[in-house]
XYZ file of C-alpha atoms in Angstrom:
537
model
C -8.232 26.447 -13.495
C -8.679 28.714 -10.411
C -10.283 26.760 -7.529
C -13.018 28.855 -5.720
C -14.419 27.488 -2.618
C -17.532 26.143 -4.193
C -17.801 23.369 -6.909
C -17.168 25.504 -10.556
C -17.350 22.804 -12.978
C -19.822 23.660 -15.306
C -21.003 19.806 -15.878
C -20.302 18.294 -12.512
C -22.861 18.683 -9.444
C -21.213 18.641 -6.362
C -23.583 16.300 -4.773
C -22.481 13.408 -7.242
C -23.553 9.937 -6.204
C -24.225 11.732 -2.601
C -21.223 10.056 -1.483
C -18.144 11.431 -0.546
C -14.677 9.583 -1.764
C -13.984 8.036 1.727
C -17.644 6.495 1.427
C -17.167 5.426 -2.339
C -13.973 3.728 -1.506
C -15.139 1.709 1.290
C -18.256 0.655 -0.135
C -16.328 -0.576 -3.572
C -13.712 -2.818 -1.684
C -16.079 -4.064 0.191
C -18.258 -5.136 -2.758
C -14.809 -6.648 -4.073
C -14.438 -8.546 -0.981
C -17.740 -9.795 -1.197
C -17.512 -10.706 -4.989
C -14.153 -12.954 -4.313
C -16.201 -14.517 -1.365
C -18.735 -16.045 -3.670
C -16.429 -16.933 -6.274
C -14.266 -18.424 -3.608
C -17.092 -20.547 -2.226
C -18.287 -21.621 -5.753
C -17.209 -25.385 -6.605
C -16.872 -25.276 -10.175
C -15.373 -21.428 -10.872
C -14.597 -21.984 -14.551
C -18.361 -21.512 -15.021
C -18.790 -18.678 -12.599
C -15.793 -16.637 -12.328
C -16.231 -13.441 -14.696
C -12.623 -13.981 -15.861
C -13.177 -17.242 -17.302
C -15.820 -16.415 -19.674
C -15.490 -16.491 -23.379
C -13.647 -13.366 -24.628
C -15.350 -11.278 -26.964
C -15.002 -11.259 -30.692
C -16.964 -8.728 -31.499
C -16.450 -5.430 -32.230
C -17.817 -3.363 -29.142
C -18.338 0.388 -30.812
C -19.757 -1.227 -34.165
C -23.279 -1.169 -32.498
C -23.346 2.503 -31.892
C -21.228 4.003 -34.532
C -24.308 4.738 -36.830
C -26.425 6.520 -34.121
C -25.903 9.729 -32.684
C -24.532 8.912 -29.164
C -27.219 9.972 -25.898
C -25.656 12.347 -23.467
C -24.787 10.852 -20.555
C -25.493 13.265 -17.542
C -23.698 10.259 -15.018
C -22.078 13.492 -13.080
C -24.988 15.708 -13.051
C -27.195 13.081 -11.826
C -27.849 14.094 -7.806
C -29.838 11.322 -7.246
C -27.592 8.615 -8.285
C -26.160 6.961 -5.401
C -23.525 4.109 -6.866
C -24.514 3.582 -10.296
C -23.355 1.001 -12.762
C -22.973 1.913 -16.248
C -25.413 -0.716 -17.137
C -27.811 0.567 -14.786
C -27.721 4.494 -16.342
C -30.853 4.960 -18.106
C -29.203 5.961 -21.256
C -27.597 2.537 -21.422
C -30.889 0.709 -20.420
C -32.768 2.310 -23.395
C -30.118 2.180 -26.050
C -30.268 -1.400 -26.676
C -26.712 -1.720 -26.532
C -26.752 -4.066 -23.435
C -28.317 -6.778 -26.035
C -25.444 -6.422 -28.348
C -22.281 -6.338 -26.225
C -20.668 -9.582 -24.951
C -20.164 -9.868 -21.101
C -16.411 -9.439 -20.922
C -17.237 -5.971 -22.829
C -19.853 -4.953 -20.374
C -17.595 -5.859 -17.237
C -14.763 -3.508 -19.047
C -17.426 -0.607 -19.536
C -18.085 -1.145 -15.605
C -14.403 -1.073 -14.892
C -13.908 2.402 -17.134
C -16.954 3.734 -15.753
C -15.874 2.929 -12.110
C -12.721 5.064 -12.718
C -14.629 7.920 -13.910
C -17.398 7.975 -11.299
C -14.616 7.491 -8.154
C -12.657 10.712 -9.617
C -15.703 12.464 -9.228
C -16.691 11.498 -5.927
C -12.859 12.216 -4.915
C -13.013 15.482 -6.148
C -16.092 16.227 -4.168
C -14.149 15.348 -0.972
C -11.201 17.631 -2.158
C -13.673 20.132 -2.584
C -14.734 19.928 0.889
C -11.355 19.619 2.259
C -10.544 22.960 0.818
C -14.110 24.900 0.969
C -15.008 23.576 4.829
C -11.682 23.338 6.232
C -9.079 25.300 4.487
C -10.768 28.178 3.788
C -12.892 28.606 7.358
C -12.357 31.672 8.298
C -12.304 31.239 12.024
C -9.419 28.486 11.238
C -7.463 30.875 9.304
C -7.189 33.308 12.080
C -6.061 30.391 14.610
C -3.264 29.020 12.076
C 0.174 31.012 11.377
C 0.762 30.918 7.609
C 3.501 28.521 8.216
C 1.238 25.940 9.932
C -1.352 26.340 7.496
C 1.169 25.415 4.656
C 2.447 22.504 6.186
C -1.166 21.219 7.273
C -2.727 21.590 3.765
C 0.737 21.773 1.583
C -0.124 21.944 -2.181
C -3.676 20.453 -1.969
C -5.032 23.386 -4.208
C -2.524 22.242 -6.930
C -3.814 18.804 -6.193
C -7.478 19.621 -6.774
C -6.988 21.592 -9.724
C -4.898 18.482 -11.507
C -8.169 16.419 -10.018
C -10.544 18.969 -12.044
C -8.829 19.026 -15.015
C -8.566 15.261 -15.164
C -12.116 14.807 -14.323
C -13.288 17.229 -17.273
C -11.459 15.388 -19.782
C -12.745 11.612 -18.517
C -16.528 13.095 -18.442
C -15.750 14.520 -22.014
C -15.010 11.326 -23.149
C -17.904 9.432 -21.579
C -20.174 11.749 -23.054
C -18.727 11.069 -26.430
C -20.261 7.768 -27.067
C -22.650 5.748 -24.694
C -19.824 2.632 -24.875
C -16.850 4.138 -23.588
C -13.816 3.817 -25.853
C -10.912 4.050 -23.467
C -10.083 6.162 -20.359
C -6.474 4.822 -19.877
C -5.159 6.869 -22.425
C -6.298 10.047 -20.667
C -4.898 8.530 -17.407
C -1.633 8.142 -19.137
C -1.406 11.731 -20.339
C -2.439 13.365 -16.822
C 0.072 10.856 -14.989
C 2.824 12.110 -17.284
C 2.186 15.681 -17.322
C 0.209 16.713 -14.067
C 0.181 13.887 -11.403
C 3.635 15.155 -9.783
C 1.617 17.493 -7.897
C 0.789 14.109 -5.834
C 4.602 13.348 -4.862
C 5.126 17.075 -3.535
C 1.932 16.325 -1.460
C 2.543 12.768 -0.093
C 6.187 13.605 0.666
C 4.818 16.070 3.053
C 3.190 13.603 5.165
C 5.282 12.796 7.904
C 5.578 16.925 8.503
C 1.746 17.188 8.230
C 0.768 14.435 10.639
C 3.420 15.797 13.117
C 1.768 19.266 12.978
C -1.552 18.301 12.784
C -1.002 16.349 16.329
C 1.099 19.300 17.598
C -1.581 21.477 16.656
C -4.221 19.670 18.548
C -2.015 19.382 21.577
C -1.274 22.977 22.042
C -4.027 25.103 20.327
C -7.278 24.365 22.244
C -8.827 26.592 19.751
C -7.785 24.816 16.725
C -8.903 21.481 18.556
C -12.168 23.189 19.219
C -13.129 24.517 15.562
C -11.677 21.188 14.097
C -14.287 19.197 16.161
C -17.100 21.643 15.595
C -16.347 21.534 11.607
C -16.013 17.521 11.623
C -19.508 17.417 13.345
C -21.043 19.412 10.232
C -23.704 16.931 8.607
C -21.853 17.777 5.200
C -18.726 15.416 6.645
C -21.134 12.485 7.431
C -19.161 11.584 10.563
C -15.676 11.324 8.596
C -12.475 12.925 10.384
C -10.338 15.777 8.967
C -7.505 13.445 9.111
C -9.472 11.392 6.714
C -9.622 14.202 4.168
C -5.774 15.153 4.502
C -4.770 11.772 3.120
C -6.861 11.692 0.131
C -4.597 12.186 -2.263
C -2.283 9.411 -1.289
C -5.346 7.080 -1.076
C -6.559 8.396 -4.462
C -3.119 7.938 -6.539
C -3.063 4.310 -4.739
C -6.378 3.015 -5.652
C -6.308 4.958 -9.254
C -3.436 2.575 -9.997
C -5.443 -0.531 -8.881
C -8.627 0.896 -10.922
C -6.171 0.648 -13.917
C -5.289 -2.943 -13.287
C -8.548 -3.902 -13.089
C -9.212 -2.510 -16.379
C -5.980 -3.917 -17.630
C -7.284 -7.546 -16.556
C -10.724 -7.225 -18.729
C -9.057 -5.657 -22.028
C -8.346 -7.762 -24.870
C -4.910 -9.441 -24.774
C -2.398 -7.885 -27.346
C -4.922 -5.171 -28.274
C -4.078 -1.377 -28.247
C -6.440 -1.294 -25.165
C -3.929 -3.472 -23.301
C -0.982 -1.439 -24.401
C -2.674 1.736 -23.595
C -3.447 0.307 -19.993
C -0.149 -1.180 -19.326
C 1.627 2.438 -20.465
C -0.611 4.358 -17.819
C -0.263 1.739 -15.280
C 3.766 1.641 -15.422
C 3.445 5.671 -15.288
C 1.238 5.253 -12.123
C 3.301 2.750 -10.420
C 6.165 5.325 -11.218
C 4.335 8.320 -9.056
C 3.184 5.771 -6.487
C 7.070 4.750 -5.726
C 7.974 8.021 -5.871
C 5.324 9.043 -3.165
C 6.158 5.604 -1.202
C 10.175 7.115 -1.423
C 9.029 10.341 -0.603
C 7.589 9.480 2.868
C 10.075 7.124 3.696
C 13.063 9.538 2.851
C 11.610 12.221 5.009
C 10.954 9.818 7.952
C 14.129 7.518 7.636
C 16.276 10.752 7.891
C 15.131 11.717 11.163
C 14.981 8.218 12.564
C 18.742 7.663 11.666
C 19.645 10.903 13.401
C 17.884 9.852 16.627
C 19.616 6.391 16.444
C 23.206 7.815 16.139
C 22.850 10.314 19.305
C 21.569 6.683 21.482
C 24.634 4.839 20.281
C 28.283 4.606 21.826
C 31.001 2.382 20.881
C 32.750 -0.111 22.522
C 34.553 -0.992 19.556
C 35.471 1.287 16.516
C 33.197 3.333 15.728
C 31.047 2.811 12.506
C 29.358 5.944 10.887
C 25.433 5.286 10.917
C 23.690 8.216 9.048
C 23.814 7.585 5.639
C 21.620 8.717 2.417
C 21.319 5.028 1.283
C 21.023 3.362 4.933
C 17.665 2.700 6.723
C 16.261 0.727 9.545
C 14.897 -2.525 9.028
C 14.188 -3.850 12.602
C 15.342 -3.050 16.134
C 14.411 -4.821 19.128
C 15.776 -6.806 22.331
C 16.670 -10.646 22.037
C 18.234 -12.850 24.757
C 21.704 -14.145 24.224
C 22.794 -17.385 25.775
C 25.832 -16.589 27.923
C 28.943 -18.841 27.247
C 29.222 -22.039 24.658
C 26.033 -24.332 24.879
C 28.036 -27.163 25.627
C 29.171 -26.024 29.217
C 25.664 -24.885 29.930
C 22.907 -27.017 31.684
C 19.011 -25.909 32.141
C 19.665 -25.616 36.126
C 22.038 -22.654 35.173
C 21.025 -19.616 36.795
C 21.366 -16.994 34.235
C 21.168 -18.843 30.813
C 20.246 -15.837 28.704
C 21.587 -12.080 28.836
C 19.769 -9.324 27.036
C 21.351 -7.700 24.151
C 19.588 -5.207 21.449
C 19.944 -5.202 17.805
C 19.588 -2.581 15.063
C 19.306 -4.098 11.983
C 19.536 -1.803 8.676
C 19.693 -2.539 5.016
C 23.150 -3.131 4.792
C 24.631 -3.392 8.478
C 24.119 -5.119 11.667
C 24.944 -3.179 15.408
C 24.711 -5.497 18.324
C 24.432 -3.679 21.781
C 23.676 -3.720 25.354
C 21.294 -1.181 26.753
C 22.798 1.001 29.243
C 21.250 3.837 31.471
C 20.025 7.138 29.875
C 18.170 5.251 27.002
C 21.484 4.771 25.274
C 22.810 1.476 23.645
C 26.529 0.290 24.074
C 27.634 -1.264 20.781
C 29.883 -4.322 21.123
C 29.852 -5.801 17.928
C 28.642 -5.149 14.082
C 28.897 -6.687 10.703
C 27.890 -6.081 7.023
C 24.498 -7.279 6.604
C 25.378 -9.422 3.534
C 27.902 -11.338 5.851
C 24.924 -12.575 8.282
C 23.937 -16.260 8.256
C 20.897 -17.988 10.613
C 20.081 -21.176 11.735
C 17.010 -22.211 13.576
C 17.223 -24.908 16.596
C 14.548 -27.296 16.573
C 13.007 -29.881 19.073
C 14.901 -28.228 22.067
C 12.861 -28.098 24.527
C 10.478 -25.428 26.043
C 13.751 -23.491 27.630
C 15.150 -23.386 24.067
C 12.077 -22.875 22.257
C 12.540 -19.641 19.434
C 15.951 -20.154 20.011
C 18.376 -19.563 16.653
C 21.954 -19.370 15.656
C 23.196 -16.114 14.178
C 26.433 -16.115 12.369
C 28.661 -12.946 11.619
C 30.857 -14.239 8.668
C 33.144 -11.139 9.433
C 32.436 -9.172 12.679
C 33.755 -5.980 13.881
C 36.915 -7.953 14.852
C 37.560 -9.257 11.365
C 36.796 -12.809 12.185
C 33.613 -15.243 12.637
C 31.418 -14.966 15.439
C 28.270 -16.737 16.579
C 25.443 -16.099 18.692
C 22.675 -17.998 20.072
C 19.693 -15.942 20.531
C 16.306 -16.546 22.029
C 12.879 -14.634 20.675
C 10.244 -13.708 22.885
C 7.842 -15.705 20.338
C 7.971 -17.603 17.435
C 6.747 -15.028 14.953
C 9.381 -12.917 16.375
C 12.140 -15.500 15.809
C 10.706 -15.720 12.463
C 10.502 -12.201 11.217
C 14.081 -11.796 12.322
C 15.601 -14.589 10.689
C 13.815 -13.375 7.296
C 15.677 -10.142 7.962
C 18.803 -10.842 9.072
C 19.150 -13.576 6.167
C 16.653 -12.287 3.387
C 17.520 -14.929 0.750
C 16.793 -18.031 2.819
C 13.718 -20.087 1.661
C 10.632 -19.269 3.494
C 7.830 -21.835 4.134
C 6.478 -21.431 1.021
C 7.939 -20.807 -2.253
C 7.290 -17.273 -3.723
C 4.885 -16.939 -5.827
C 7.231 -15.212 -8.631
C 8.299 -18.750 -9.316
C 4.637 -19.409 -10.435
C 5.531 -23.325 -10.288
C 3.429 -24.147 -7.169
C 0.048 -23.236 -6.027
C 0.849 -20.790 -3.232
C -1.456 -20.216 -0.423
C -3.275 -16.604 -0.597
C -5.317 -14.501 1.706
C -7.375 -11.289 1.141
C -7.700 -8.714 3.541
C -11.116 -8.062 5.039
C -9.821 -5.632 7.935
C -7.645 -2.469 7.208
C -4.353 -2.922 9.049
C -1.521 -0.021 9.697
C 1.928 -1.426 10.069
C 3.158 -0.893 13.545
C 6.965 -2.089 12.818
C 9.103 -1.314 9.762
C 9.155 -5.153 8.648
C 5.025 -5.137 8.731
C 3.013 -4.352 5.809
C 0.122 -1.747 6.381
C -3.156 -3.435 4.145
C -6.052 -1.945 2.760
C -9.603 -3.514 2.479
C -9.487 -6.365 -0.587
C -5.673 -6.394 -0.806
C -4.678 -10.314 -1.984
C -1.398 -11.312 -0.875
C 0.652 -14.537 -1.430
C 1.475 -16.603 2.153
C 5.151 -16.726 2.083
C 5.211 -18.121 6.028
C 3.084 -18.344 8.568
C 3.749 -18.563 12.633
C 1.752 -20.549 15.174
C 0.939 -17.295 17.317
C -1.031 -15.850 14.537
C 1.344 -13.646 12.003
C 1.653 -14.001 8.378
C 4.578 -13.112 6.051
C 3.069 -12.449 2.733
C 3.661 -11.034 -0.655
C 0.902 -8.515 -1.934
C -0.241 -9.390 -5.874
C -0.791 -5.535 -6.889
C 2.556 -4.247 -6.229
C 4.724 -7.286 -4.885
C 5.477 -5.456 -1.450
C 6.427 -7.848 1.366
C 5.706 -7.780 5.145
C 4.202 -9.206 8.186
C 0.796 -8.709 9.371
C -1.567 -10.195 11.844
C -3.849 -13.275 10.189
C -6.874 -11.909 11.932
C -6.959 -9.452 9.413
C -7.635 -11.769 6.412
C -9.469 -14.623 5.150
C -7.817 -17.390 3.374
C -8.645 -18.113 -0.466
C -9.241 -21.686 -0.652
C -10.512 -21.951 -4.262
C -7.287 -23.160 -6.004
C -8.531 -22.162 -9.328
C -9.388 -18.565 -7.856
C -5.886 -18.893 -6.587
C -4.575 -19.428 -9.709
C -6.747 -16.919 -11.767
C -5.425 -14.220 -9.364
C -1.785 -15.272 -10.236
C -2.233 -15.289 -13.832
C -3.724 -11.831 -13.480
C -1.107 -10.316 -11.417
C 1.391 -11.760 -14.217
C -0.489 -10.101 -17.009
C -0.449 -6.581 -14.960
C 3.253 -6.979 -14.214
C 4.477 -8.612 -17.123
C 6.429 -5.499 -18.775
C 8.503 -5.302 -15.717
C 8.737 -8.853 -14.220
C 11.992 -9.746 -16.538
C 13.518 -6.824 -15.130
C 12.909 -7.795 -11.787
C 14.012 -11.295 -11.828
C 17.297 -9.991 -13.242
C 17.724 -7.720 -10.667
C 16.795 -10.466 -8.060
C 19.297 -12.754 -9.792
C 21.684 -9.648 -9.574
C 21.192 -9.277 -5.957
C 21.650 -13.140 -5.097
C 25.139 -12.953 -6.455
């Protein structure tokens, strides 16, 4: 369908819920956090946890199949702000709530949230297009190529959202008890959601173009500022609208996960949800890979220019290589047996560039350059922590290169600036070392868990960006306030400050989180374990 500057869906009100997607998403995740806090504080979660209730044995639609289904005007109700399915007047007056089992009502809510959140998302996309992109003053300021980088294929994304939303709305209006939504999610993901990959892959250039325009064009800066202050935007920034598609495709996967946790096991609805989740996961991974590829290529070119080789030159740029971590460490001079703590210069600065398949060891030289004096394949690195060595040797570890640039074994005694920095280097230099807590993938132990209550944006390649309500297993932690964790919903690992989260103390809630995670990922878990075992070999 052709997108115009005004909301053109026949059955949709542009004032749906009164909430823009950014507000809707924030409210939804904060409610999720509060629910988990409540569950965690309860002494007997078996009686109170929503997921522990007796599964429904009744057929949910049988109660309504003989009645003419009432029309649910949920998307036309401009007074609605954050409705639950069970709060809809049509649902309450139908008597269906007294017939359905509690688990089926929770499933209805999960499916309903996917639909209403898509409507809220469409409203925000519509505002991005009509209020910002089609603004006449902005059009005159921006060159065509600048506008293309800034807004990319947002019209395609909006058209896809419109088509998706129409199909979802039609399903909801078929029957007061929603039969399923994951079949629709599956069809649209397979046939239309590739537009998200195009949009998100442009993110690196989009961010840079936006910063450059703010810096170079005062007129652009002024217009954007005025548009942001319009009451329509509700105090939200232009950049919060630009990142909507990436946030939505990730959130959609989580909404399907939420449905998957609530459907009957071994049912058709579980099978459909698993299929939809698998396809969404493919799209999300492609989006992430698109962003990474753009930024990694530029980063590798930049690093190559800074390196000067004292040893035989190693080609740095490769399509299959990326940076994991870089930074300064202190190297102990000479063999440790010949040194005392009174030595004037016990340590000397060195600089490491660690890639996914290669370590390069340098010394910094004038002109923002680095002189390479040793290197080794990442697979031939070993690390060992020194413990109880006194204050001057705190945060010191041994790095062994089983085969270095001279085809011989070499050892370095290295000192980090903090305990967390030492552990971060050690985990990346030798990724197969055991961490403090056993990884949850073994599912043999009760692993500590944390839920994110403050969003976090990764500052380093080995850190993990976190959204509100993310739940993670704690694999390691440091005394200076850092945690190495594995996020349950996508099994991504990384470091983050402990201050952004709250530990989940109730062991039954932790066990339930793991059980749900295992169910969501059961189709690809065996493949992951096989891959992990091949990598170790």
